[in-house]
PDB file of C-alpha atoms in Angstrom:
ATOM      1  CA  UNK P 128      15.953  84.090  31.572  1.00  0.00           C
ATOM      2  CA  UNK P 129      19.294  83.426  30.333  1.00  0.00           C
ATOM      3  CA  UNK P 130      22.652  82.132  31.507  1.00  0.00           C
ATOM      4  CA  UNK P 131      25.487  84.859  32.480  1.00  0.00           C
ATOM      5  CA  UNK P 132      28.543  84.222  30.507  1.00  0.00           C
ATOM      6  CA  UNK P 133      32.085  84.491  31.737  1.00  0.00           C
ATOM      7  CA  UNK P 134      35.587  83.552  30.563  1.00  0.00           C
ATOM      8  CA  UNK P 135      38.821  82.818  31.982  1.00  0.00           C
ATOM      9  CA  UNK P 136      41.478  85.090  31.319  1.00  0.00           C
ATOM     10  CA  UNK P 137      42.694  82.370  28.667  1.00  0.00           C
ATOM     11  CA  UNK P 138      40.157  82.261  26.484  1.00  0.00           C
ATOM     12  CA  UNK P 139      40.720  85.876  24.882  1.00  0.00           C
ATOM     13  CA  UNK P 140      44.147  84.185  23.609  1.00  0.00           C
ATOM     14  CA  UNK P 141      42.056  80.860  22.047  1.00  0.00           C
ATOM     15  CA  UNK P 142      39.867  83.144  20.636  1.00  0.00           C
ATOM     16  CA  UNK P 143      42.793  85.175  18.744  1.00  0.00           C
ATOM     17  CA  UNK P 144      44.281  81.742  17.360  1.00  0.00           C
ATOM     18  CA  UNK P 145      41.182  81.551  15.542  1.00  0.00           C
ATOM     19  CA  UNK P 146      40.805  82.144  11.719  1.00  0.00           C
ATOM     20  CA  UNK P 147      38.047  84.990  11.817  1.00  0.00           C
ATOM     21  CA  UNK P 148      35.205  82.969  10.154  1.00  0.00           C
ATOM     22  CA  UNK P 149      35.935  80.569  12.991  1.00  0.00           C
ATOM     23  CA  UNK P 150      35.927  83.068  15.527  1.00  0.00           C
ATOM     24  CA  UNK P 151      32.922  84.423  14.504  1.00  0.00           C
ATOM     25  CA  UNK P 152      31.120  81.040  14.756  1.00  0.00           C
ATOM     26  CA  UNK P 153      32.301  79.912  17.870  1.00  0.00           C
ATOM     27  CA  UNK P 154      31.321  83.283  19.579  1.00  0.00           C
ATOM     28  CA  UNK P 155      27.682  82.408  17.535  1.00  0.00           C
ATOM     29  CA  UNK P 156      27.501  79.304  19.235  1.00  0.00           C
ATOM     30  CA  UNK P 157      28.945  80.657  22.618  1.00  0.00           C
ATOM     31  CA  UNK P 158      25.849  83.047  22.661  1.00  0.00           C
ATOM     32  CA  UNK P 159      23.475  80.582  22.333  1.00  0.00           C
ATOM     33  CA  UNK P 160      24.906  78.775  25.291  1.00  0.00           C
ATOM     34  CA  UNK P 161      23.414  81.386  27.283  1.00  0.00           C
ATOM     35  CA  UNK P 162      19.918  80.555  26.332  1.00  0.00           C
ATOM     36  CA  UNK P 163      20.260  77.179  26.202  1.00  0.00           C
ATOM     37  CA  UNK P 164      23.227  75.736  28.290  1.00  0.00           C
ATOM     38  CA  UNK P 165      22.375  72.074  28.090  1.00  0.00           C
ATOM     39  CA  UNK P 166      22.042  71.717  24.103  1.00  0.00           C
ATOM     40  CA  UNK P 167      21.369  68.295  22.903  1.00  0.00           C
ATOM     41  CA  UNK P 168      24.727  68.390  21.005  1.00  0.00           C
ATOM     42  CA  UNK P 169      26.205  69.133  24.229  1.00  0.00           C
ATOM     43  CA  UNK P 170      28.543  66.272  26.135  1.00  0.00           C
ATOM     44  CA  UNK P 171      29.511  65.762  29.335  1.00  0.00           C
ATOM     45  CA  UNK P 172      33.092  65.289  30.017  1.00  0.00           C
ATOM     46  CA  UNK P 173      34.236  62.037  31.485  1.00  0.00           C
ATOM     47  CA  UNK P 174      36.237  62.942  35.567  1.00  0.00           C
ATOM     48  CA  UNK P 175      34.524  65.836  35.983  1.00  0.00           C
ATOM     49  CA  UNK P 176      31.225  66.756  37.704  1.00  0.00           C
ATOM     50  CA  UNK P 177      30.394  69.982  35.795  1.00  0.00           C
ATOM     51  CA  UNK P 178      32.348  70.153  32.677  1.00  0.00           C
ATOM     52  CA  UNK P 179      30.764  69.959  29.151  1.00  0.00           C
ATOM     53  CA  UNK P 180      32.285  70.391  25.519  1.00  0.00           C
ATOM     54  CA  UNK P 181      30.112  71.859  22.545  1.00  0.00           C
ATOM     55  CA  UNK P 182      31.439  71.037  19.125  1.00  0.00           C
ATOM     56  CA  UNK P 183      31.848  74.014  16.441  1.00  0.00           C
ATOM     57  CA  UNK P 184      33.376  72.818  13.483  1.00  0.00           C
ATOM     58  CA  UNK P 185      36.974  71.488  14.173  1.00  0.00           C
ATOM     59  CA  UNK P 186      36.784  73.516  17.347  1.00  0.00           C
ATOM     60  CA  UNK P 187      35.778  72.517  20.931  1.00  0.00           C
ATOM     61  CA  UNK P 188      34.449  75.004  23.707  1.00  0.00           C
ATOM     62  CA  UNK P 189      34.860  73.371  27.053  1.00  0.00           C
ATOM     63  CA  UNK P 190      32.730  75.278  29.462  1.00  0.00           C
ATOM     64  CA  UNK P 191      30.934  74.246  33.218  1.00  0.00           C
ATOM     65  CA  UNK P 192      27.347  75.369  34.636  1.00  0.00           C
ATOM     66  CA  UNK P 193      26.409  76.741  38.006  1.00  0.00           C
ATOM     67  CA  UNK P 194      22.406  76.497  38.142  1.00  0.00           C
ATOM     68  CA  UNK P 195      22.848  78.007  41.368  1.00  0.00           C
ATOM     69  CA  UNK P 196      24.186  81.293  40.417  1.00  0.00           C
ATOM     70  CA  UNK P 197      22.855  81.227  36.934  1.00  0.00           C
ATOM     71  CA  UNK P 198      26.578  81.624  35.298  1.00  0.00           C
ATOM     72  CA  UNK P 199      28.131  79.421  32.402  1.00  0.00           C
ATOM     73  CA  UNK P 200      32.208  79.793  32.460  1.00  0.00           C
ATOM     74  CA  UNK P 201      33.915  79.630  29.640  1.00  0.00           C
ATOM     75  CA  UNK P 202      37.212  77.403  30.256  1.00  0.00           C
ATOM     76  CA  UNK P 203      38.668  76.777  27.042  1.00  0.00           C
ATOM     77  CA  UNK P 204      38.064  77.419  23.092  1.00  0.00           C
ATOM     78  CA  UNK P 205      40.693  75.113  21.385  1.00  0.00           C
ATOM     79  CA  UNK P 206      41.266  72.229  17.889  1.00  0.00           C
ATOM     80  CA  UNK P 207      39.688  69.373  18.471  1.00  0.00           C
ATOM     81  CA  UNK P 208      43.223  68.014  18.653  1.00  0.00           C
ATOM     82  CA  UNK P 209      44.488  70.225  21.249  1.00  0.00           C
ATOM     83  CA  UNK P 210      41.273  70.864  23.641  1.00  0.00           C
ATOM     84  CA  UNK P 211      41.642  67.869  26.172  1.00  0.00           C
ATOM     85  CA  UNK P 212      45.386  68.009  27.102  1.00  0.00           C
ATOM     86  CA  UNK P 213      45.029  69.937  29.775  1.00  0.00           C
ATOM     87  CA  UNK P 214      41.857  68.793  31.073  1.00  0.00           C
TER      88      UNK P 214
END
């Protein structure tokens, strides 16, 4: 049984900043989360109980779990550069 995937409102705008073949890919690896929402390549971000990042090229998807509910939230798509400002 998979994950349910949602997004905040803000991701739709990260995911238009994206170069197509980048969007495509980061959608790719988005999907996958669903199956498997703890991938090895997945890390835990430092402060926070439930957020992880998941690496896609240059790009960072910054997303938390509820086991409870069976739901992965998407919080932000962003550069490498950029991701962790506001978090």
């Amino acid at each position: 049984m998979g994950y349910r995937l949602t997004y905040k409102a803000s991701v739709k705008k990260d995911l238009r900043k994206l170069a197509v073949t980048a969007r495509r890919a980061v959608v790719r690896r988005i999907l996958i989360l669903a199956e498997e929402p703890r991938p090895t390549s997945a890390t835990k971000l430092q402060g926070s109980d439930d957020l992880y990042r998941i690496r896609q090229g240059d790009y960072r998807i910054v997303y938390s779990i509820n086991d409870q509910i069976v739901t992965i939230e998407i919080i932000k798509i962003g550069h490498r550069k950029d991701v962790y400002r506001q978090h």
